[in-house]
JSON list of C-alpha atoms in Angstrom, two decimals:
[
{"chain": "G", "resi": 1, "resn": "MET", "atom": "CA", "xyz": [-21.81, 115.16, -52.17]},
{"chain": "G", "resi": 2, "resn": "THR", "atom": "CA", "xyz": [-23.10, 116.02, -55.65]},
{"chain": "G", "resi": 3, "resn": "ARG", "atom": "CA", "xyz": [-23.97, 119.71, -55.93]},
{"chain": "G", "resi": 4, "resn": "VAL", "atom": "CA", "xyz": [-26.83, 120.54, -58.28]},
{"chain": "G", "resi": 5, "resn": "ALA", "atom": "CA", "xyz": [-28.65, 123.56, -59.61]},
{"chain": "G", "resi": 6, "resn": "ILE", "atom": "CA", "xyz": [-32.41, 123.41, -60.08]},
{"chain": "G", "resi": 7, "resn": "TYR", "atom": "CA", "xyz": [-33.61, 125.48, -63.02]},
{"chain": "G", "resi": 8, "resn": "VAL", "atom": "CA", "xyz": [-37.32, 126.28, -63.39]},
{"chain": "G", "resi": 9, "resn": "ARG", "atom": "CA", "xyz": [-39.17, 128.61, -65.73]},
{"chain": "G", "resi": 10, "resn": "VAL", "atom": "CA", "xyz": [-42.69, 129.77, -66.54]},
{"chain": "G", "resi": 11, "resn": "SER", "atom": "CA", "xyz": [-43.64, 132.12, -69.36]},
{"chain": "G", "resi": 12, "resn": "LYS", "atom": "CA", "xyz": [-46.02, 134.52, -67.62]},
{"chain": "G", "resi": 13, "resn": "GLU", "atom": "CA", "xyz": [-45.92, 136.54, -64.41]},
{"chain": "G", "resi": 14, "resn": "GLN", "atom": "CA", "xyz": [-49.20, 135.05, -63.15]},
{"chain": "G", "resi": 15, "resn": "GLN", "atom": "CA", "xyz": [-47.95, 131.48, -63.58]},
{"chain": "G", "resi": 16, "resn": "SER", "atom": "CA", "xyz": [-46.26, 129.55, -60.78]},
{"chain": "G", "resi": 17, "resn": "TYR", "atom": "CA", "xyz": [-43.15, 127.39, -60.82]},
{"chain": "G", "resi": 18, "resn": "THR", "atom": "CA", "xyz": [-43.78, 126.04, -57.29]},
{"chain": "G", "resi": 19, "resn": "ARG", "atom": "CA", "xyz": [-44.61, 122.52, -58.51]},
{"chain": "G", "resi": 20, "resn": "GLN", "atom": "CA", "xyz": [-41.39, 122.34, -60.54]},
{"chain": "G", "resi": 21, "resn": "VAL", "atom": "CA", "xyz": [-39.30, 123.41, -57.55]},
{"chain": "G", "resi": 22, "resn": "LYS", "atom": "CA", "xyz": [-41.07, 121.03, -55.17]},
{"chain": "G", "resi": 23, "resn": "GLU", "atom": "CA", "xyz": [-40.70, 117.97, -57.40]},
{"chain": "G", "resi": 24, "resn": "LEU", "atom": "CA", "xyz": [-37.07, 118.61, -58.33]},
{"chain": "G", "resi": 25, "resn": "THR", "atom": "CA", "xyz": [-36.16, 119.34, -54.71]},
{"chain": "G", "resi": 26, "resn": "ALA", "atom": "CA", "xyz": [-37.76, 116.05, -53.65]},
{"chain": "G", "resi": 27, "resn": "TYR", "atom": "CA", "xyz": [-35.80, 114.23, -56.38]},
{"chain": "G", "resi": 28, "resn": "SER", "atom": "CA", "xyz": [-32.55, 115.83, -55.18]},
{"chain": "G", "resi": 29, "resn": "LYS", "atom": "CA", "xyz": [-33.26, 114.74, -51.61]},
{"chain": "G", "resi": 30, "resn": "SER", "atom": "CA", "xyz": [-34.00, 111.18, -52.70]},
{"chain": "G", "resi": 31, "resn": "ARG", "atom": "CA", "xyz": [-30.63, 111.00, -54.50]},
{"chain": "G", "resi": 32, "resn": "GLY", "atom": "CA", "xyz": [-28.67, 112.64, -51.72]},
{"chain": "G", "resi": 33, "resn": "TYR", "atom": "CA", "xyz": [-27.81, 115.73, -53.78]},
{"chain": "G", "resi": 34, "resn": "LYS", "atom": "CA", "xyz": [-26.97, 119.12, -52.34]},
{"chain": "G", "resi": 35, "resn": "VAL", "atom": "CA", "xyz": [-29.05, 121.87, -53.97]},
{"chain": "G", "resi": 36, "resn": "ALA", "atom": "CA", "xyz": [-26.60, 124.73, -54.45]},
{"chain": "G", "resi": 37, "resn": "LYS", "atom": "CA", "xyz": [-29.16, 127.07, -56.00]},
{"chain": "G", "resi": 38, "resn": "VAL", "atom": "CA", "xyz": [-32.72, 127.19, -57.29]},
{"chain": "G", "resi": 39, "resn": "ILE", "atom": "CA", "xyz": [-32.76, 129.44, -60.33]},
{"chain": "G", "resi": 40, "resn": "ALA", "atom": "CA", "xyz": [-36.27, 130.53, -61.26]},
{"chain": "G", "resi": 41, "resn": "GLU", "atom": "CA", "xyz": [-37.42, 132.99, -63.88]},
{"chain": "G", "resi": 42, "resn": "LYS", "atom": "CA", "xyz": [-40.61, 134.15, -65.48]},
{"chain": "G", "resi": 43, "resn": "ILE", "atom": "CA", "xyz": [-39.85, 134.78, -69.11]},
{"chain": "G", "resi": 44, "resn": "SER", "atom": "CA", "xyz": [-40.78, 133.40, -72.50]},
{"chain": "G", "resi": 45, "resn": "GLY", "atom": "CA", "xyz": [-38.72, 130.40, -73.55]},
{"chain": "G", "resi": 46, "resn": "ALA", "atom": "CA", "xyz": [-38.62, 131.92, -77.03]},
{"chain": "G", "resi": 47, "resn": "ARG", "atom": "CA", "xyz": [-36.27, 134.68, -75.86]},
{"chain": "G", "resi": 48, "resn": "ASN", "atom": "CA", "xyz": [-32.60, 134.40, -76.73]},
{"chain": "G", "resi": 49, "resn": "ASN", "atom": "CA", "xyz": [-30.27, 133.13, -74.03]},
{"chain": "G", "resi": 50, "resn": "LYS", "atom": "CA", "xyz": [-28.49, 136.47, -73.77]},
{"chain": "G", "resi": 51, "resn": "ASP", "atom": "CA", "xyz": [-31.78, 138.10, -72.75]},
{"chain": "G", "resi": 52, "resn": "ARG", "atom": "CA", "xyz": [-32.54, 135.57, -70.02]},
{"chain": "G", "resi": 53, "resn": "GLY", "atom": "CA", "xyz": [-31.03, 136.38, -66.65]},
{"chain": "G", "resi": 54, "resn": "GLY", "atom": "CA", "xyz": [-31.74, 132.92, -65.24]},
{"chain": "G", "resi": 55, "resn": "ILE", "atom": "CA", "xyz": [-29.95, 131.10, -68.05]},
{"chain": "G", "resi": 56, "resn": "GLN", "atom": "CA", "xyz": [-27.01, 133.49, -67.79]},
{"chain": "G", "resi": 57, "resn": "GLU", "atom": "CA", "xyz": [-26.80, 132.83, -64.06]},
{"chain": "G", "resi": 58, "resn": "LEU", "atom": "CA", "xyz": [-26.97, 129.07, -64.63]},
{"chain": "G", "resi": 59, "resn": "VAL", "atom": "CA", "xyz": [-24.19, 129.11, -67.22]},
{"chain": "G", "resi": 60, "resn": "GLU", "atom": "CA", "xyz": [-22.02, 131.28, -64.96]},
{"chain": "G", "resi": 61, "resn": "MET", "atom": "CA", "xyz": [-22.45, 128.83, -62.07]},
{"chain": "G", "resi": 62, "resn": "VAL", "atom": "CA", "xyz": [-21.40, 125.99, -64.36]},
{"chain": "G", "resi": 63, "resn": "ARG", "atom": "CA", "xyz": [-18.35, 127.90, -65.58]},
{"chain": "G", "resi": 64, "resn": "GLN", "atom": "CA", "xyz": [-17.35, 128.57, -61.98]},
{"chain": "G", "resi": 65, "resn": "GLN", "atom": "CA", "xyz": [-17.68, 124.82, -61.31]},
{"chain": "G", "resi": 66, "resn": "GLU", "atom": "CA", "xyz": [-20.22, 125.41, -58.55]},
{"chain": "G", "resi": 67, "resn": "VAL", "atom": "CA", "xyz": [-22.39, 122.47, -59.63]},
{"chain": "G", "resi": 68, "resn": "SER", "atom": "CA", "xyz": [-21.98, 119.16, -61.44]},
{"chain": "G", "resi": 69, "resn": "LYS", "atom": "CA", "xyz": [-25.62, 118.62, -62.44]},
{"chain": "G", "resi": 70, "resn": "VAL", "atom": "CA", "xyz": [-28.56, 120.73, -63.58]},
{"chain": "G", "resi": 71, "resn": "LEU", "atom": "CA", "xyz": [-32.10, 119.54, -62.94]},
{"chain": "G", "resi": 72, "resn": "VAL", "atom": "CA", "xyz": [-35.08, 120.58, -65.07]},
{"chain": "G", "resi": 73, "resn": "SER", "atom": "CA", "xyz": [-38.64, 119.25, -65.17]},
{"chain": "G", "resi": 74, "resn": "GLU", "atom": "CA", "xyz": [-38.67, 119.08, -68.98]},
{"chain": "G", "resi": 75, "resn": "VAL", "atom": "CA", "xyz": [-36.58, 120.23, -71.93]},
{"chain": "G", "resi": 76, "resn": "SER", "atom": "CA", "xyz": [-38.93, 123.09, -72.82]},
{"chain": "G", "resi": 77, "resn": "ARG", "atom": "CA", "xyz": [-38.12, 124.76, -69.48]},
{"chain": "G", "resi": 78, "resn": "LEU", "atom": "CA", "xyz": [-34.66, 125.47, -70.89]},
{"chain": "G", "resi": 79, "resn": "GLY", "atom": "CA", "xyz": [-36.25, 127.16, -73.88]},
{"chain": "G", "resi": 80, "resn": "ARG", "atom": "CA", "xyz": [-38.43, 126.87, -76.95]},
{"chain": "G", "resi": 81, "resn": "LYS", "atom": "CA", "xyz": [-35.79, 127.72, -79.53]},
{"chain": "G", "resi": 82, "resn": "THR", "atom": "CA", "xyz": [-33.95, 124.61, -80.61]},
{"chain": "G", "resi": 83, "resn": "SER", "atom": "CA", "xyz": [-30.68, 126.40, -81.37]},
{"chain": "G", "resi": 84, "resn": "GLU", "atom": "CA", "xyz": [-30.68, 128.25, -78.04]},
{"chain": "G", "resi": 85, "resn": "VAL", "atom": "CA", "xyz": [-31.47, 125.10, -76.04]},
{"chain": "G", "resi": 86, "resn": "LEU", "atom": "CA", "xyz": [-28.73, 123.13, -77.77]},
{"chain": "G", "resi": 87, "resn": "GLN", "atom": "CA", "xyz": [-26.31, 125.99, -77.18]},
{"chain": "G", "resi": 88, "resn": "VAL", "atom": "CA", "xyz": [-26.90, 125.72, -73.43]},
{"chain": "G", "resi": 89, "resn": "LEU", "atom": "CA", "xyz": [-26.65, 121.93, -73.57]},
{"chain": "G", "resi": 90, "resn": "GLU", "atom": "CA", "xyz": [-23.32, 122.07, -75.40]},
{"chain": "G", "resi": 91, "resn": "GLU", "atom": "CA", "xyz": [-21.94, 124.60, -72.91]},
{"chain": "G", "resi": 92, "resn": "LEU", "atom": "CA", "xyz": [-22.90, 122.39, -69.97]},
{"chain": "G", "resi": 93, "resn": "THR", "atom": "CA", "xyz": [-21.62, 119.24, -71.66]},
{"chain": "G", "resi": 94, "resn": "GLU", "atom": "CA", "xyz": [-18.26, 120.85, -72.42]},
{"chain": "G", "resi": 95, "resn": "GLN", "atom": "CA", "xyz": [-17.99, 121.76, -68.73]},
{"chain": "G", "resi": 96, "resn": "GLY", "atom": "CA", "xyz": [-18.76, 118.17, -67.73]},
{"chain": "G", "resi": 97, "resn": "VAL", "atom": "CA", "xyz": [-22.14, 119.04, -66.24]},
{"chain": "G", "resi": 98, "resn": "SER", "atom": "CA", "xyz": [-25.02, 116.63, -66.81]},
{"chain": "G", "resi": 99, "resn": "VAL", "atom": "CA", "xyz": [-28.62, 117.78, -67.35]},
{"chain": "G", "resi": 100, "resn": "TYR", "atom": "CA", "xyz": [-31.31, 115.67, -65.72]},
{"chain": "G", "resi": 101, "resn": "VAL", "atom": "CA", "xyz": [-34.74, 115.88, -67.39]},
{"chain": "G", "resi": 102, "resn": "GLN", "atom": "CA", "xyz": [-37.39, 114.77, -64.93]},
{"chain": "G", "resi": 103, "resn": "ASN", "atom": "CA", "xyz": [-40.31, 113.88, -67.20]},
{"chain": "G", "resi": 104, "resn": "PHE", "atom": "CA", "xyz": [-38.09, 111.44, -69.15]},
{"chain": "G", "resi": 105, "resn": "ASN", "atom": "CA", "xyz": [-35.91, 110.44, -66.20]},
{"chain": "G", "resi": 106, "resn": "MET", "atom": "CA", "xyz": [-32.76, 110.80, -68.29]},
{"chain": "G", "resi": 107, "resn": "GLU", "atom": "CA", "xyz": [-29.38, 112.49, -68.07]},
{"chain": "G", "resi": 108, "resn": "THR", "atom": "CA", "xyz": [-27.26, 113.88, -70.87]},
{"chain": "G", "resi": 109, "resn": "LEU", "atom": "CA", "xyz": [-24.04, 112.42, -69.42]},
{"chain": "G", "resi": 110, "resn": "ASN", "atom": "CA", "xyz": [-23.28, 108.89, -68.29]},
{"chain": "G", "resi": 111, "resn": "PRO", "atom": "CA", "xyz": [-21.96, 108.22, -64.74]},
{"chain": "G", "resi": 112, "resn": "ASP", "atom": "CA", "xyz": [-18.39, 108.18, -66.11]},
{"chain": "G", "resi": 113, "resn": "GLY", "atom": "CA", "xyz": [-18.86, 111.67, -67.60]},
{"chain": "G", "resi": 114, "resn": "SER", "atom": "CA", "xyz": [-19.15, 110.54, -71.22]},
{"chain": "G", "resi": 115, "resn": "ARG", "atom": "CA", "xyz": [-21.98, 111.75, -73.43]},
{"chain": "G", "resi": 116, "resn": "ASN", "atom": "CA", "xyz": [-25.20, 109.76, -73.38]},
{"chain": "G", "resi": 117, "resn": "PRO", "atom": "CA", "xyz": [-25.92, 109.57, -77.14]},
{"chain": "G", "resi": 118, "resn": "ILE", "atom": "CA", "xyz": [-29.56, 108.54, -76.70]},
{"chain": "G", "resi": 119, "resn": "ALA", "atom": "CA", "xyz": [-30.24, 111.40, -74.28]},
{"chain": "G", "resi": 120, "resn": "GLN", "atom": "CA", "xyz": [-28.45, 113.88, -76.56]},
{"chain": "G", "resi": 121, "resn": "PHE", "atom": "CA", "xyz": [-30.57, 112.71, -79.49]},
{"chain": "G", "resi": 122, "resn": "LEU", "atom": "CA", "xyz": [-33.82, 112.91, -77.51]},
{"chain": "G", "resi": 123, "resn": "PHE", "atom": "CA", "xyz": [-32.82, 116.34, -76.22]},
{"chain": "G", "resi": 124, "resn": "THR", "atom": "CA", "xyz": [-32.57, 117.60, -79.81]},
{"chain": "G", "resi": 125, "resn": "ILE", "atom": "CA", "xyz": [-35.92, 116.07, -80.79]},
{"chain": "G", "resi": 126, "resn": "LEU", "atom": "CA", "xyz": [-37.70, 117.38, -77.69]},
{"chain": "G", "resi": 127, "resn": "ALA", "atom": "CA", "xyz": [-36.27, 120.86, -78.19]},
{"chain": "G", "resi": 128, "resn": "GLU", "atom": "CA", "xyz": [-37.56, 120.82, -81.76]},
{"chain": "G", "resi": 129, "resn": "PHE", "atom": "CA", "xyz": [-41.00, 119.68, -80.57]},
{"chain": "G", "resi": 130, "resn": "ALA", "atom": "CA", "xyz": [-41.06, 122.60, -78.11]},
{"chain": "G", "resi": 131, "resn": "ARG", "atom": "CA", "xyz": [-40.25, 125.00, -80.94]},
{"chain": "G", "resi": 132, "resn": "MET", "atom": "CA", "xyz": [-42.98, 123.55, -83.16]},
{"chain": "G", "resi": 133, "resn": "GLU", "atom": "CA", "xyz": [-45.50, 123.69, -80.32]},
{"chain": "G", "resi": 134, "resn": "ARG", "atom": "CA", "xyz": [-44.77, 127.38, -79.81]},
{"chain": "G", "resi": 135, "resn": "GLU", "atom": "CA", "xyz": [-45.08, 128.14, -83.53]},
{"chain": "G", "resi": 136, "resn": "SER", "atom": "CA", "xyz": [-48.44, 126.35, -83.59]},
{"chain": "G", "resi": 137, "resn": "LEU", "atom": "CA", "xyz": [-49.57, 128.45, -80.62]},
{"chain": "G", "resi": 138, "resn": "ILE", "atom": "CA", "xyz": [-48.49, 131.65, -82.37]},
{"chain": "G", "resi": 139, "resn": "GLN", "atom": "CA", "xyz": [-50.46, 130.67, -85.46]},
{"chain": "G", "resi": 140, "resn": "ARG", "atom": "CA", "xyz": [-53.59, 130.12, -83.36]},
{"chain": "G", "resi": 141, "resn": "ILE", "atom": "CA", "xyz": [-53.11, 133.46, -81.60]},
{"chain": "G", "resi": 142, "resn": "ASN", "atom": "CA", "xyz": [-52.59, 135.32, -84.85]},
{"chain": "G", "resi": 143, "resn": "SER", "atom": "CA", "xyz": [-55.68, 133.70, -86.28]},
{"chain": "G", "resi": 144, "resn": "GLY", "atom": "CA", "xyz": [-57.68, 134.81, -83.26]},
{"chain": "G", "resi": 145, "resn": "LEU", "atom": "CA", "xyz": [-56.30, 138.37, -83.48]},
{"chain": "G", "resi": 146, "resn": "ALA", "atom": "CA", "xyz": [-57.18, 138.55, -87.17]},
{"chain": "G", "resi": 147, "resn": "GLU", "atom": "CA", "xyz": [-60.73, 137.40, -86.40]},
{"chain": "G", "resi": 148, "resn": "ALA", "atom": "CA", "xyz": [-61.05, 139.95, -83.59]},
{"chain": "G", "resi": 149, "resn": "LYS", "atom": "CA", "xyz": [-59.81, 142.72, -85.88]},
{"chain": "G", "resi": 150, "resn": "ARG", "atom": "CA", "xyz": [-62.30, 141.66, -88.53]},
{"chain": "G", "resi": 151, "resn": "LYS", "atom": "CA", "xyz": [-65.08, 142.02, -85.96]},
{"chain": "G", "resi": 152, "resn": "GLY", "atom": "CA", "xyz": [-63.87, 145.50, -85.04]},
{"chain": "G", "resi": 153, "resn": "ILE", "atom": "CA", "xyz": [-62.57, 144.60, -81.57]},
{"chain": "G", "resi": 154, "resn": "ARG", "atom": "CA", "xyz": [-59.91, 147.06, -80.37]},
{"chain": "G", "resi": 155, "resn": "LEU", "atom": "CA", "xyz": [-56.66, 145.39, -79.35]},
{"chain": "G", "resi": 156, "resn": "GLY", "atom": "CA", "xyz": [-53.50, 146.50, -77.58]},
{"chain": "G", "resi": 157, "resn": "ARG", "atom": "CA", "xyz": [-52.53, 148.30, -74.37]},
{"chain": "G", "resi": 158, "resn": "LYS", "atom": "CA", "xyz": [-54.59, 151.10, -72.91]},
{"chain": "G", "resi": 159, "resn": "PRO", "atom": "CA", "xyz": [-53.06, 154.57, -73.38]},
{"chain": "G", "resi": 160, "resn": "GLY", "atom": "CA", "xyz": [-50.56, 155.39, -70.64]},
{"chain": "G", "resi": 161, "resn": "SER", "atom": "CA", "xyz": [-50.13, 151.78, -69.50]},
{"chain": "G", "resi": 162, "resn": "VAL", "atom": "CA", "xyz": [-46.47, 151.56, -70.58]},
{"chain": "G", "resi": 163, "resn": "VAL", "atom": "CA", "xyz": [-44.00, 152.60, -67.85]},
{"chain": "G", "resi": 164, "resn": "PRO", "atom": "CA", "xyz": [-41.52, 155.27, -69.12]},
{"chain": "G", "resi": 165, "resn": "PRO", "atom": "CA", "xyz": [-37.84, 154.19, -68.95]},
{"chain": "G", "resi": 166, "resn": "ALA", "atom": "CA", "xyz": [-36.91, 156.98, -66.49]},
{"chain": "G", "resi": 167, "resn": "LYS", "atom": "CA", "xyz": [-39.69, 155.95, -64.11]},
{"chain": "G", "resi": 168, "resn": "SER", "atom": "CA", "xyz": [-38.63, 152.31, -64.37]},
{"chain": "G", "resi": 169, "resn": "LEU", "atom": "CA", "xyz": [-35.03, 153.20, -63.43]},
{"chain": "G", "resi": 170, "resn": "ALA", "atom": "CA", "xyz": [-36.23, 155.37, -60.55]},
{"chain": "G", "resi": 171, "resn": "LYS", "atom": "CA", "xyz": [-38.11, 152.36, -59.16]},
{"chain": "G", "resi": 172, "resn": "TYR", "atom": "CA", "xyz": [-34.89, 150.35, -59.11]},
{"chain": "G", "resi": 173, "resn": "LYS", "atom": "CA", "xyz": [-32.43, 153.10, -58.29]},
{"chain": "G", "resi": 174, "resn": "ASP", "atom": "CA", "xyz": [-30.42, 150.82, -55.96]},
{"chain": "G", "resi": 175, "resn": "VAL", "atom": "CA", "xyz": [-29.96, 148.34, -58.81]},
{"chain": "G", "resi": 176, "resn": "VAL", "atom": "CA", "xyz": [-28.88, 151.16, -61.12]},
{"chain": "G", "resi": 177, "resn": "GLN", "atom": "CA", "xyz": [-26.29, 152.35, -58.61]},
{"chain": "G", "resi": 178, "resn": "LEU", "atom": "CA", "xyz": [-24.82, 148.89, -58.14]},
{"chain": "G", "resi": 179, "resn": "LEU", "atom": "CA", "xyz": [-24.58, 148.31, -61.89]},
{"chain": "G", "resi": 180, "resn": "GLN", "atom": "CA", "xyz": [-22.86, 151.67, -62.29]},
{"chain": "G", "resi": 181, "resn": "GLU", "atom": "CA", "xyz": [-20.39, 150.59, -59.60]},
{"chain": "G", "resi": 182, "resn": "GLY", "atom": "CA", "xyz": [-19.52, 147.54, -61.70]},
{"chain": "G", "resi": 183, "resn": "LYS", "atom": "CA", "xyz": [-21.47, 144.88, -59.84]},
{"chain": "G", "resi": 184, "resn": "THR", "atom": "CA", "xyz": [-22.50, 141.82, -61.87]},
{"chain": "G", "resi": 185, "resn": "ILE", "atom": "CA", "xyz": [-26.14, 140.97, -62.55]},
{"chain": "G", "resi": 186, "resn": "ARG", "atom": "CA", "xyz": [-26.03, 138.18, -59.94]},
{"chain": "G", "resi": 187, "resn": "GLU", "atom": "CA", "xyz": [-24.42, 140.42, -57.31]},
{"chain": "G", "resi": 188, "resn": "ALA", "atom": "CA", "xyz": [-26.91, 143.25, -57.85]},
{"chain": "G", "resi": 189, "resn": "ALA", "atom": "CA", "xyz": [-29.85, 140.83, -57.72]},
{"chain": "G", "resi": 190, "resn": "ALA", "atom": "CA", "xyz": [-28.61, 139.27, -54.47]},
{"chain": "G", "resi": 191, "resn": "ILE", "atom": "CA", "xyz": [-27.94, 142.61, -52.76]},
{"chain": "G", "resi": 192, "resn": "CYS", "atom": "CA", "xyz": [-31.26, 144.18, -53.81]},
{"chain": "G", "resi": 193, "resn": "LYS", "atom": "CA", "xyz": [-33.22, 140.93, -53.34]},
{"chain": "G", "resi": 194, "resn": "VAL", "atom": "CA", "xyz": [-34.74, 141.00, -56.83]},
{"chain": "G", "resi": 195, "resn": "GLY", "atom": "CA", "xyz": [-34.66, 138.52, -59.69]},
{"chain": "G", "resi": 196, "resn": "THR", "atom": "CA", "xyz": [-31.80, 138.44, -62.16]},
{"chain": "G", "resi": 197, "resn": "ALA", "atom": "CA", "xyz": [-34.35, 139.03, -64.93]},
{"chain": "G", "resi": 198, "resn": "THR", "atom": "CA", "xyz": [-35.28, 142.34, -63.27]},
{"chain": "G", "resi": 199, "resn": "VAL", "atom": "CA", "xyz": [-31.64, 143.42, -63.07]},
{"chain": "G", "resi": 200, "resn": "LEU", "atom": "CA", "xyz": [-31.10, 142.44, -66.70]},
{"chain": "G", "resi": 201, "resn": "LYS", "atom": "CA", "xyz": [-34.13, 144.52, -67.71]},
{"chain": "G", "resi": 202, "resn": "VAL", "atom": "CA", "xyz": [-32.80, 147.52, -65.75]},
{"chain": "G", "resi": 203, "resn": "LYS", "atom": "CA", "xyz": [-29.40, 147.14, -67.39]},
{"chain": "G", "resi": 204, "resn": "LYS", "atom": "CA", "xyz": [-30.97, 147.07, -70.87]},
{"chain": "G", "resi": 205, "resn": "THR", "atom": "CA", "xyz": [-33.02, 150.16, -70.03]},
{"chain": "G", "resi": 206, "resn": "MET", "atom": "CA", "xyz": [-29.91, 151.99, -68.85]},
{"chain": "G", "resi": 207, "resn": "TYR", "atom": "CA", "xyz": [-28.11, 151.06, -72.07]},
{"chain": "G", "resi": 208, "resn": "SER", "atom": "CA", "xyz": [-31.08, 152.17, -74.17]},
{"chain": "G", "resi": 209, "resn": "ILE", "atom": "CA", "xyz": [-31.22, 155.59, -72.50]},
{"chain": "G", "resi": 210, "resn": "ASN", "atom": "CA", "xyz": [-27.46, 156.12, -72.67]},
{"chain": "G", "resi": 211, "resn": "SER", "atom": "CA", "xyz": [-27.32, 155.19, -76.35]},
{"chain": "G", "resi": 212, "resn": "ASN", "atom": "CA", "xyz": [-29.98, 157.75, -77.33]}
]
C-alpha cells in the first residue's frame, strides 16, 4: 500500500486548514493510499524552509523513507518563495518521492519513478506566480500603511503586548527540558502534544537567550 504524507499550510493563526485536510484525505482514500501523517502548520509561506517546522518534518520523513508521495492542495502551500519551493521539490525528487498537486491533478514523478517534465515545468511557473502574488500583496499593504501614516493613524503593537523570551520559555518548560536532553523537534512536539512550529520557536528563543 502506498504511504503518503499530507502537507497543509495556512498563513495566519485564525485561518483554518480543515478543508485542505478533508479533501486530501478523501483523495487518499479514493486511491487506496495509507496516510502516514498529516503535517499542518500555520506560518507564512514566505519564511525560509529552515524556519518552518512542518517542512523540516516533511523532509525528514522523506529522508527516512516513511512515505513515497506527498499530497498538497496547491503549490503555494509548500511556500511562496520560488527558490525555497524548488529546493523542497528537488529534495523529494532525489529521494524518489512524488508530489501530488490537487488543484492541477498532477504529480511530479511518473508511475515508473521518472521525472514528469511537464509537471516540473508547471511547478516552477506556479511557484513563481505564488511569489509574485505575495509581492503584489505586500505592495498593497505598504501603500495602505503609508496612507494611514499620512492620515496620522497610529500603527503597531500596543505597549506590553510582546511576550518576553523568559516568559515564553516558562510557558513551554517541558519542551525546553526535552530539547536540552537532546530530543529532536519532532520528538519534543509529539511528547508535549504541540506543533513542530512551536517547538522550533522555543528552540530559537533558547538559542537567542544563550547567545546574548
